[in-house]
Each structure stands twice: as C-alpha cells, then as structure tokens.
Amino acid sequence: MSKKYDVVVIGAGPAGYIAAIRAAQNGLSVACIDEWRNKDGKNAFGGTCLNAGCIPSKALLESSELFHRAQHEFKKHGITTGDVAIDVAGMQKRRASIVRQLTGGVAGLLKANKVDGLVGHGKLLAGKKVEFTPVDGEPEIIDAEHVIIASGSTPIELGVAPFDSEFILDSWDALELDAVPDRLGVIGAGVIGLELGSVWARLGANVTIIEAMDNLLFMADRDIAKVAAKDFKQQGLDIKLGARLTGAKVNKDFVTVAYEDKGGEHTFDVDKLVIAVGRKPVTDNLLADDSGIQLDDRGFIVVDDECRTRVKGVYAIGDCVRGPMLAHKGSEEGVMVADLIVGEIAEVNYDVIPSVIYTAPEIAWVGLTEEQVNASGRPYKTGSFPFAASGRAKAMEQTSGMVKIISASDDDEILGVHIIGPMAGELISEAVLALEFSASTEDLQRTIHAHPSLAEAIHEAALAVDNRALNFPNR
Ligand code: FAD
Ligand code: NAD
C-alpha cells in the first residue's frame, strides 16, 4: 500500500521547508522531499539559500568586510595590528561550518515538527500522486491530499560562456573559491554580481563587471543608485555599463572575455569569470506529462495570487513561480499556502517585500521608487537624511549613504523608503512595518527613535519630507 500524507512538499529550500513546518503546525501530516547535494557529496536540506546563496554569501561578505576594515579603518580607531593577512582556507572553513550548522538545523526543525524529511527526487504525477525516488533507491508512489511544489531556481547559463566549474563559474562555484584570483571578471551587475564582486575585490582581486543595462541598479531609486555607483567606483569595482558579453575563450590558465558596447568590441583577460545574469526556475523531471501543471513562456509554474496552480490541491511557491526571487518572499508564500490549506485566511502582500543588497554600504528598499511614483501621476513629496549627519554612523566610521522617503502629498501615506548605508538591511524592517500598516510620514515623525542610533536617520528623513529635519539643514 502506498504511503499517504495530507501534504507533500517538493523542495526544502526556504519556501518548501517553511511551508512544511507551518503545515505540520496546522495539524497536518507532512512529508518534505529534497535532493540537494553539496560539493562534498552530502545531501542537505535548506536549498539554494542555505547551501549556495543567502547564507554562504553573507558569511563571506562579513569576513571580507572585516578584512577590509582591519586594513583601512583600524588605524583611525587607534588600533595597530601589523600586517593583516587573509587565510582563504580559514575563511571558507567558517563559511562551510555556518552552512553545516544551519542545514543541520533545518533537518532538526523538520524532525521536531514531525515532518518526514525524505532525501531524494520528487515528481508530481496526475491525481496528486508524487513519485519519490530515494538516493540510490527505487521509486515509490506517495498519495497526497495537497502538494506544494517549491523546486527553486538555478543560474542561467550563457551559450557564449558555458560553465566549466574551473574558469567559467556560476555563483555557487564563486562562493567556494580556494584562493583570491588576481583578476576576476563578472558578467551581470545584479545583486549576485555586486555582492560577490565586492567579496573578492575586498580580498584583493581586480574586479571587472560587465553589465548590459545602461544604468547601474536599474530597479533601485536613482538617487540611491548614484551614491552606490560612486561608492563602488571608490572601492575599485570597474563596472562597464551598456556592455554585452559576446564571448569567453578559456586559454591554458586564464579566460579572454569579449564584450560589445557603444564604443565597439573589446577584450580583457581574467583568471576566473563569474556568470551572474539571473536565475531560472527548476522544473526538469518535476512534472509528469499528464500532471496538468502549466508553465509560462519563461518556464515558471503558473499560479494565482494565492499560489494555486491549475490543478486543485496543488500549489507552487518560491523561486519556481512569478515574483522576486527572494528567500523571504518564498517563505511567506509557504506560510500562506499552509494556512489556506486548513481554511484560514492568509495572503502575501506583494507590494511590501523588502529588497536588500548586502554590499558595503548595504542598499535596501521597500515600496515604490521616486521614478515609479512620478510615473503614476500621484503628487508626492520626498525627504532625505545623510548618514554623514548621524552621530552613530560617525562613531561606526560608516558615514556614506542616506535614507530617502517618498510620501503622497494628498494623505501623507509613505509610498517608498530607500536606504544606502550601514545596516540598511536591518533598518529597512521599520519601513516595511510602516508600509504594511499604511503609516503616514507623520506616524514616523512622532515615533521615538533611540539616540544615538542609525534608525534616527529614518526619523530625520521623515521629518525632512515636511522640511522639518532637526539635525540637518532643510531645503
Ligand atoms: P531553493 O532555495 O532553490 O530550494 C529548492 C530546493 O528544491 C533545492 O534544495 C532543490 O534541490 C530542491 N528540488 C528541486 N527540484 C526537486 C525535485 N524534483 N525533487 C526533490 N528536490 C527538488 N535571497 C534573499 O532573500 N536574500 C539573500 O541575501 C540572497 N542571497 C543570495 C545569494 C546567492 C549567491 C544566490 C544564488 C541567491 C540568493 N538569494 C537571496 C536568493 C534565494 O537563495 C532564493 O530566492 C531562495 O533560495 C529561493 O527559495 P526556494 O525555496 O524557492 O528555492
Ligand atoms: P539579477 O537579475 O539581479 O542581475 C542580472 C544582471 O545581469 C542584470 O543587471 C542584467 O541586466 C545583467 N545581464 C543579463 N545578461 C547579460 C549579458 N549577456 N551581459 C551583461 N549583463 C547581462 O540576477 P542575479 O544577480 O544573477 O541574481 C539572481 C536572483 O537571486 C535575483 O533575482 C536576486 O533577487 C536573487 N538574489 C538576491 C540577493 C539578495 O536578496 N541580497 C542576493 C543574491 C541573489
């Protein structure tokens, strides 16, 4: 007799494992299937986020930032260190240990919530049946009342520069380099290109980034992108805009990169080349031909606002469906679906999803950019406050950047908050809460912020919206 569960989740990344835990908390019997295998050959839960994405990249960003600050900042604090050196093996050991602890933690959480964590491949068949093939085992059929697909995404490969794991790397390879390349090329100045480019640049690599768009950070507010461009330049990142990769030739021990821009064809040589031009949904061998699930023209599983597919009882969440490819977006979809299954009211507010880029300084925003508000035709007002005027930022020696707030002129509703500066990724949560509660600028103005704190910059930016900043001259 085949096994039966109330819910079978395919994929144990931040979308899938959170959906599984929430469903179990809701009193359902749950299995969560995952086939992720790390470079050491071991299977692990946690998906891209924990094994090859958010967590390892942030571990390296922290190490490289500390290395950079020890070299360039300690002296200002009166700290003498002698020569500061980077031990890449030590740094990578720490990264791997953090990943191991957290992925082991997910396995523990599944167990504690009585979710059956099944290691192997899952495939959706017709009639809400799932074929599960354990690692080195025979396929078996599992019956499910509800199926949640959370199969995630993988890097896009370019025909002109196929991955070889040695010279032409994807983002996962780039996180596990065992030495600092002298010359690093990156294709794509998106989130991954900027974060990984920053890591290796701070550790001493000469980094050149090729970006097809004419504007850096085209999705961010222009004022913020301008500050970012200046900071990245100062940090030595050579970003070539309006440039499209046309070829990558692997020589004996280096790569010749060819690109095209307004000025014509150019080439340059690098020791390693990272391709970071976006990610695509994973659906290979996931859906039987008669599963009834529909894919869109970019390969994403088609779902409605509540993540329902066209097949009743089958949902899809996270990177394999429309919307930003962010761990927190996938997790919230997981919570929503697990609650909808038991008949609770649940939704994801897709208008209020924070974006964070973990460069130094960090960049974070929520809501609309000034360009988007302007295009909407709604009258608006803006206010900003520079971290150079923040006592806490000065004490931290991190004064680059600002907070910018955009609010409606008619009813004072906050429409967008944009931050570039120290701990922007932490600060943005206050703005997310404000937008979630449809707060007005005045709500932020009348909220007491601890002194001295970086969050005071949000308070002051809110005051500046009405030309009432107290610690910076108004316009
Ligand atoms: P995934 O995390 O990709 O997990 C999907 C899982 O499903 C995988 O384990 C996969 O093996 C498994 N699977 C797929 N198909 C099957 C199958 N048929 N059978 C069994 N198992 C299957 N996002 C952020 O929000 N913040 C960040 O700081 C951030 N940093 C990132 C840095 C990098 C370098 C990268 C690459 C990504 C980063 N992201 C970040 C994006 C984030 O990792 C993804 O948005 C997130 O992991 C998506 O979660 P998911 O659960 O949908 O998919
Ligand atoms: P991305 O979409 O952020 O950036 C890709 C960039 O590559 C774009 O700017 C694009 O214009 C450029 N590009 C595309 N083709 C090109 C070509 N042929 N030549 C030159 N440039 C080209 O994608 P990514 O950086 O690969 O990241 C993938 C996903 O992972 C993103 O959706 C992101 O949300 C997620 N992610 C999030 C975080 C975070 O939240 N901090 C960190 C890393 C990744």
PDB file of C-alpha atoms in Angstrom, residues 266-456:
ATOM      1  CA  HIS A 266      36.662  44.971 -26.531  1.00  0.00           C
ATOM      2  CA  THR A 267      38.529  42.135 -24.827  1.00  0.00           C
ATOM      3  CA  PHE A 268      40.243  41.670 -21.483  1.00  0.00           C
ATOM      4  CA  ASP A 269      41.809  38.733 -19.636  1.00  0.00           C
ATOM      5  CA  VAL A 270      40.812  37.359 -16.236  1.00  0.00           C
ATOM      6  CA  ASP A 271      41.831  34.396 -14.095  1.00  0.00           C
ATOM      7  CA  LYS A 272      38.224  33.488 -13.270  1.00  0.00           C
ATOM      8  CA  LEU A 273      34.947  34.557 -14.829  1.00  0.00           C
ATOM      9  CA  VAL A 274      31.675  34.501 -12.874  1.00  0.00           C
ATOM     10  CA  ILE A 275      28.394  34.492 -14.785  1.00  0.00           C
ATOM     11  CA  ALA A 276      25.620  36.132 -12.749  1.00  0.00           C
ATOM     12  CA  VAL A 277      22.938  37.073 -15.287  1.00  0.00           C
ATOM     13  CA  GLY A 278      19.896  35.839 -13.406  1.00  0.00           C
ATOM     14  CA  ARG A 279      18.323  32.535 -12.427  1.00  0.00           C
ATOM     15  CA  LYS A 280      15.699  30.273 -13.978  1.00  0.00           C
ATOM     16  CA  PRO A 281      13.034  28.073 -12.372  1.00  0.00           C
ATOM     17  CA  VAL A 282      13.792  24.368 -11.787  1.00  0.00           C
ATOM     18  CA  THR A 283      11.209  22.118 -13.439  1.00  0.00           C
ATOM     19  CA  ASP A 284      13.381  19.377 -15.007  1.00  0.00           C
ATOM     20  CA  ASN A 285      11.852  15.938 -14.451  1.00  0.00           C
ATOM     21  CA  LEU A 286       9.479  17.524 -11.911  1.00  0.00           C
ATOM     22  CA  LEU A 287       6.125  17.215 -13.649  1.00  0.00           C
ATOM     23  CA  ALA A 288       4.666  14.158 -15.391  1.00  0.00           C
ATOM     24  CA  ASP A 289       3.284  14.974 -18.852  1.00  0.00           C
ATOM     25  CA  ASP A 290      -0.275  14.470 -17.551  1.00  0.00           C
ATOM     26  CA  SER A 291       0.246  16.374 -14.264  1.00  0.00           C
ATOM     27  CA  GLY A 292      -1.890  19.239 -15.555  1.00  0.00           C
ATOM     28  CA  ILE A 293       0.537  21.916 -14.338  1.00  0.00           C
ATOM     29  CA  GLN A 294       1.063  24.838 -16.690  1.00  0.00           C
ATOM     30  CA  LEU A 295       4.378  26.632 -17.278  1.00  0.00           C
ATOM     31  CA  ASP A 296       4.643  30.174 -18.648  1.00  0.00           C
ATOM     32  CA  ASP A 297       6.872  31.104 -21.589  1.00  0.00           C
ATOM     33  CA  ARG A 298       9.857  31.631 -19.230  1.00  0.00           C
ATOM     34  CA  GLY A 299       9.393  28.238 -17.577  1.00  0.00           C
ATOM     35  CA  PHE A 300       7.802  29.437 -14.318  1.00  0.00           C
ATOM     36  CA  ILE A 301       4.918  27.411 -12.872  1.00  0.00           C
ATOM     37  CA  VAL A 302       1.714  29.386 -13.432  1.00  0.00           C
ATOM     38  CA  VAL A 303      -0.063  30.271 -10.171  1.00  0.00           C
ATOM     39  CA  ASP A 304      -2.654  32.788  -8.985  1.00  0.00           C
ATOM     40  CA  ASP A 305      -2.186  35.334  -6.160  1.00  0.00           C
ATOM     41  CA  GLU A 306      -2.679  32.526  -3.634  1.00  0.00           C
ATOM     42  CA  CYS A 307      -0.077  30.285  -5.292  1.00  0.00           C
ATOM     43  CA  ARG A 308      -2.706  27.823  -6.585  1.00  0.00           C
ATOM     44  CA  THR A 309      -1.770  26.031  -9.811  1.00  0.00           C
ATOM     45  CA  ARG A 310      -4.405  24.999 -12.331  1.00  0.00           C
ATOM     46  CA  VAL A 311      -4.696  21.614 -10.560  1.00  0.00           C
ATOM     47  CA  LYS A 312      -6.922  21.706  -7.486  1.00  0.00           C
ATOM     48  CA  GLY A 313      -4.918  20.910  -4.353  1.00  0.00           C
ATOM     49  CA  VAL A 314      -1.534  21.591  -5.991  1.00  0.00           C
ATOM     50  CA  TYR A 315       0.295  24.802  -5.096  1.00  0.00           C
ATOM     51  CA  ALA A 316       3.667  26.242  -6.145  1.00  0.00           C
ATOM     52  CA  ILE A 317       5.777  28.739  -4.185  1.00  0.00           C
ATOM     53  CA  GLY A 318       9.170  30.452  -4.099  1.00  0.00           C
ATOM     54  CA  ASP A 319      11.614  30.909  -6.966  1.00  0.00           C
ATOM     55  CA  CYS A 320       9.775  28.495  -9.293  1.00  0.00           C
ATOM     56  CA  VAL A 321       6.850  30.950  -9.575  1.00  0.00           C
ATOM     57  CA  ARG A 322       6.471  34.624 -10.591  1.00  0.00           C
ATOM     58  CA  GLY A 323       7.685  37.454  -8.362  1.00  0.00           C
ATOM     59  CA  PRO A 324      11.074  38.389  -6.943  1.00  0.00           C
ATOM     60  CA  MET A 325      13.499  35.530  -6.313  1.00  0.00           C
ATOM     61  CA  LEU A 326      13.940  36.185  -2.612  1.00  0.00           C
ATOM     62  CA  ALA A 327      14.046  33.763   0.298  1.00  0.00           C
ATOM     63  CA  HIS A 328      11.647  35.803   2.448  1.00  0.00           C
ATOM     64  CA  LYS A 329       9.115  36.028  -0.397  1.00  0.00           C
ATOM     65  CA  GLY A 330       9.175  32.223  -0.790  1.00  0.00           C
ATOM     66  CA  SER A 331       8.878  31.624   2.959  1.00  0.00           C
ATOM     67  CA  GLU A 332       5.850  33.932   3.239  1.00  0.00           C
ATOM     68  CA  GLU A 333       4.210  32.121   0.325  1.00  0.00           C
ATOM     69  CA  GLY A 334       4.864  28.860   2.181  1.00  0.00           C
ATOM     70  CA  VAL A 335       3.135  30.166   5.304  1.00  0.00           C
ATOM     71  CA  MET A 336       0.216  31.482   3.238  1.00  0.00           C
ATOM     72  CA  VAL A 337      -0.349  28.195   1.405  1.00  0.00           C
ATOM     73  CA  ALA A 338      -0.075  26.067   4.562  1.00  0.00           C
ATOM     74  CA  ASP A 339      -2.716  28.298   6.189  1.00  0.00           C
ATOM     75  CA  LEU A 340      -5.010  28.332   3.140  1.00  0.00           C
ATOM     76  CA  ILE A 341      -4.950  24.518   3.097  1.00  0.00           C
ATOM     77  CA  VAL A 342      -6.540  24.416   6.572  1.00  0.00           C
ATOM     78  CA  GLY A 343      -9.098  27.052   5.620  1.00  0.00           C
ATOM     79  CA  GLU A 344      -7.511  30.037   7.324  1.00  0.00           C
ATOM     80  CA  ILE A 345      -7.480  33.485   5.754  1.00  0.00           C
ATOM     81  CA  ALA A 346      -3.969  34.207   4.512  1.00  0.00           C
ATOM     82  CA  GLU A 347      -2.269  36.402   1.952  1.00  0.00           C
ATOM     83  CA  VAL A 348       1.086  37.750   0.843  1.00  0.00           C
ATOM     84  CA  ASN A 349       1.354  41.495   0.373  1.00  0.00           C
ATOM     85  CA  TYR A 350       3.426  41.526  -2.810  1.00  0.00           C
ATOM     86  CA  ASP A 351       3.633  45.337  -2.708  1.00  0.00           C
ATOM     87  CA  VAL A 352       5.578  45.316   0.533  1.00  0.00           C
ATOM     88  CA  ILE A 353       8.542  42.979   0.014  1.00  0.00           C
ATOM     89  CA  PRO A 354      11.896  44.403   1.111  1.00  0.00           C
ATOM     90  CA  SER A 355      14.924  44.202  -1.210  1.00  0.00           C
ATOM     91  CA  VAL A 356      18.421  44.208   0.259  1.00  0.00           C
ATOM     92  CA  ILE A 357      21.810  44.183  -1.442  1.00  0.00           C
ATOM     93  CA  TYR A 358      24.496  43.241   1.067  1.00  0.00           C
ATOM     94  CA  THR A 359      27.347  45.302  -0.323  1.00  0.00           C
ATOM     95  CA  ALA A 360      29.209  47.848   1.812  1.00  0.00           C
ATOM     96  CA  PRO A 361      27.390  50.120   2.258  1.00  0.00           C
ATOM     97  CA  GLU A 362      24.259  47.996   2.185  1.00  0.00           C
ATOM     98  CA  ILE A 363      21.347  49.003  -0.048  1.00  0.00           C
ATOM     99  CA  ALA A 364      17.742  48.329   0.963  1.00  0.00           C
ATOM    100  CA  TRP A 365      14.332  49.496  -0.090  1.00  0.00           C
ATOM    101  CA  VAL A 366      10.626  48.811   0.143  1.00  0.00           C
ATOM    102  CA  GLY A 367       7.707  50.224  -1.827  1.00  0.00           C
ATOM    103  CA  LEU A 368       7.975  52.468  -4.860  1.00  0.00           C
ATOM    104  CA  THR A 369      10.958  54.389  -6.229  1.00  0.00           C
ATOM    105  CA  GLU A 370      10.585  58.107  -6.931  1.00  0.00           C
ATOM    106  CA  GLU A 371      10.584  57.294 -10.661  1.00  0.00           C
ATOM    107  CA  GLN A 372       7.662  54.876 -10.182  1.00  0.00           C
ATOM    108  CA  VAL A 373       5.646  57.340  -8.089  1.00  0.00           C
ATOM    109  CA  ASN A 374       6.334  60.077 -10.621  1.00  0.00           C
ATOM    110  CA  ALA A 375       5.160  57.834 -13.445  1.00  0.00           C
ATOM    111  CA  SER A 376       1.961  57.014 -11.506  1.00  0.00           C
ATOM    112  CA  GLY A 377       0.987  60.708 -11.604  1.00  0.00           C
ATOM    113  CA  ARG A 378       0.229  60.859  -7.861  1.00  0.00           C
ATOM    114  CA  PRO A 379       1.565  64.087  -6.311  1.00  0.00           C
ATOM    115  CA  TYR A 380       4.364  63.315  -3.886  1.00  0.00           C
ATOM    116  CA  LYS A 381       6.969  64.823  -1.590  1.00  0.00           C
ATOM    117  CA  THR A 382      10.397  63.474  -0.626  1.00  0.00           C
ATOM    118  CA  GLY A 383      12.803  63.861   2.251  1.00  0.00           C
ATOM    119  CA  SER A 384      16.278  62.516   2.812  1.00  0.00           C
ATOM    120  CA  PHE A 385      18.898  62.449   5.531  1.00  0.00           C
ATOM    121  CA  PRO A 386      22.602  61.655   5.039  1.00  0.00           C
ATOM    122  CA  PHE A 387      24.401  59.229   7.355  1.00  0.00           C
ATOM    123  CA  ALA A 388      27.215  61.823   7.411  1.00  0.00           C
ATOM    124  CA  ALA A 389      24.979  63.737   9.852  1.00  0.00           C
ATOM    125  CA  SER A 390      24.299  60.702  12.063  1.00  0.00           C
ATOM    126  CA  GLY A 391      26.275  60.510  15.309  1.00  0.00           C
ATOM    127  CA  ARG A 392      26.016  56.718  15.398  1.00  0.00           C
ATOM    128  CA  ALA A 393      27.221  56.359  11.795  1.00  0.00           C
ATOM    129  CA  LYS A 394      30.176  58.647  12.571  1.00  0.00           C
ATOM    130  CA  ALA A 395      31.055  56.561  15.635  1.00  0.00           C
ATOM    131  CA  MET A 396      30.928  53.481  13.398  1.00  0.00           C
ATOM    132  CA  GLU A 397      33.126  55.203  10.777  1.00  0.00           C
ATOM    133  CA  GLN A 398      30.431  54.445   8.179  1.00  0.00           C
ATOM    134  CA  THR A 399      29.033  57.745   7.020  1.00  0.00           C
ATOM    135  CA  SER A 400      28.442  57.062   3.342  1.00  0.00           C
ATOM    136  CA  GLY A 401      24.825  56.992   2.190  1.00  0.00           C
ATOM    137  CA  MET A 402      21.400  58.245   3.157  1.00  0.00           C
ATOM    138  CA  VAL A 403      17.776  57.469   3.879  1.00  0.00           C
ATOM    139  CA  LYS A 404      15.194  58.744   1.392  1.00  0.00           C
ATOM    140  CA  ILE A 405      11.441  58.676   1.959  1.00  0.00           C
ATOM    141  CA  ILE A 406       8.757  59.296  -0.652  1.00  0.00           C
ATOM    142  CA  SER A 407       5.239  60.117   0.585  1.00  0.00           C
ATOM    143  CA  ALA A 408       1.939  61.098  -1.006  1.00  0.00           C
ATOM    144  CA  SER A 409       1.219  64.844  -0.943  1.00  0.00           C
ATOM    145  CA  ASP A 410      -2.534  64.265  -0.532  1.00  0.00           C
ATOM    146  CA  ASP A 411      -2.819  61.995   2.525  1.00  0.00           C
ATOM    147  CA  ASP A 412       0.839  61.764   3.674  1.00  0.00           C
ATOM    148  CA  GLU A 413       0.965  57.951   3.129  1.00  0.00           C
ATOM    149  CA  ILE A 414       4.523  56.616   2.903  1.00  0.00           C
ATOM    150  CA  LEU A 415       4.993  55.166  -0.596  1.00  0.00           C
ATOM    151  CA  GLY A 416       8.637  54.141  -0.588  1.00  0.00           C
ATOM    152  CA  VAL A 417      11.673  54.064   1.682  1.00  0.00           C
ATOM    153  CA  HIS A 418      15.180  53.751   0.227  1.00  0.00           C
ATOM    154  CA  ILE A 419      18.364  53.349   2.210  1.00  0.00           C
ATOM    155  CA  ILE A 420      22.020  53.117   1.292  1.00  0.00           C
ATOM    156  CA  GLY A 421      24.281  52.978   4.308  1.00  0.00           C
ATOM    157  CA  PRO A 422      25.365  50.975   7.340  1.00  0.00           C
ATOM    158  CA  MET A 423      22.994  48.132   8.313  1.00  0.00           C
ATOM    159  CA  ALA A 424      20.456  49.213   5.696  1.00  0.00           C
ATOM    160  CA  GLY A 425      19.235  45.597   5.596  1.00  0.00           C
ATOM    161  CA  GLU A 426      18.330  45.806   9.292  1.00  0.00           C
ATOM    162  CA  LEU A 427      16.970  49.365   9.191  1.00  0.00           C
ATOM    163  CA  ILE A 428      14.552  48.592   6.373  1.00  0.00           C
ATOM    164  CA  SER A 429      12.350  46.457   8.661  1.00  0.00           C
ATOM    165  CA  GLU A 430      10.966  49.590  10.331  1.00  0.00           C
ATOM    166  CA  ALA A 431       9.956  50.889   6.901  1.00  0.00           C
ATOM    167  CA  VAL A 432       8.414  47.524   5.943  1.00  0.00           C
ATOM    168  CA  LEU A 433       6.267  47.640   9.079  1.00  0.00           C
ATOM    169  CA  ALA A 434       5.307  51.248   8.324  1.00  0.00           C
ATOM    170  CA  LEU A 435       4.173  50.375   4.783  1.00  0.00           C
ATOM    171  CA  GLU A 436       2.403  47.217   5.986  1.00  0.00           C
ATOM    172  CA  PHE A 437       0.349  49.399   8.342  1.00  0.00           C
ATOM    173  CA  SER A 438      -0.132  52.118   5.670  1.00  0.00           C
ATOM    174  CA  ALA A 439       1.633  54.536   8.015  1.00  0.00           C
ATOM    175  CA  SER A 440       1.919  58.237   7.256  1.00  0.00           C
ATOM    176  CA  THR A 441       5.110  60.273   7.347  1.00  0.00           C
ATOM    177  CA  GLU A 442       3.739  61.907  10.497  1.00  0.00           C
ATOM    178  CA  ASP A 443       3.490  58.466  12.162  1.00  0.00           C
ATOM    179  CA  LEU A 444       7.245  58.055  11.655  1.00  0.00           C
ATOM    180  CA  GLN A 445       7.902  61.657  12.708  1.00  0.00           C
ATOM    181  CA  ARG A 446       6.075  61.120  16.022  1.00  0.00           C
ATOM    182  CA  THR A 447       7.691  57.740  16.741  1.00  0.00           C
ATOM    183  CA  ILE A 448      10.523  57.961  19.281  1.00  0.00           C
ATOM    184  CA  HIS A 449      13.809  56.584  17.971  1.00  0.00           C
ATOM    185  CA  ALA A 450      16.627  55.705  20.386  1.00  0.00           C
ATOM    186  CA  HIS A 451      19.634  58.006  20.441  1.00  0.00           C
ATOM    187  CA  PRO A 452      22.224  57.542  19.159  1.00  0.00           C
ATOM    188  CA  SER A 453      21.065  55.001  16.592  1.00  0.00           C
ATOM    189  CA  LEU A 454      21.200  54.543  12.847  1.00  0.00           C
ATOM    190  CA  ALA A 455      17.395  54.416  12.880  1.00  0.00           C
ATOM    191  CA  GLU A 456      17.370  58.110  13.763  1.00  0.00           C
TER     192      GLU A 456
END
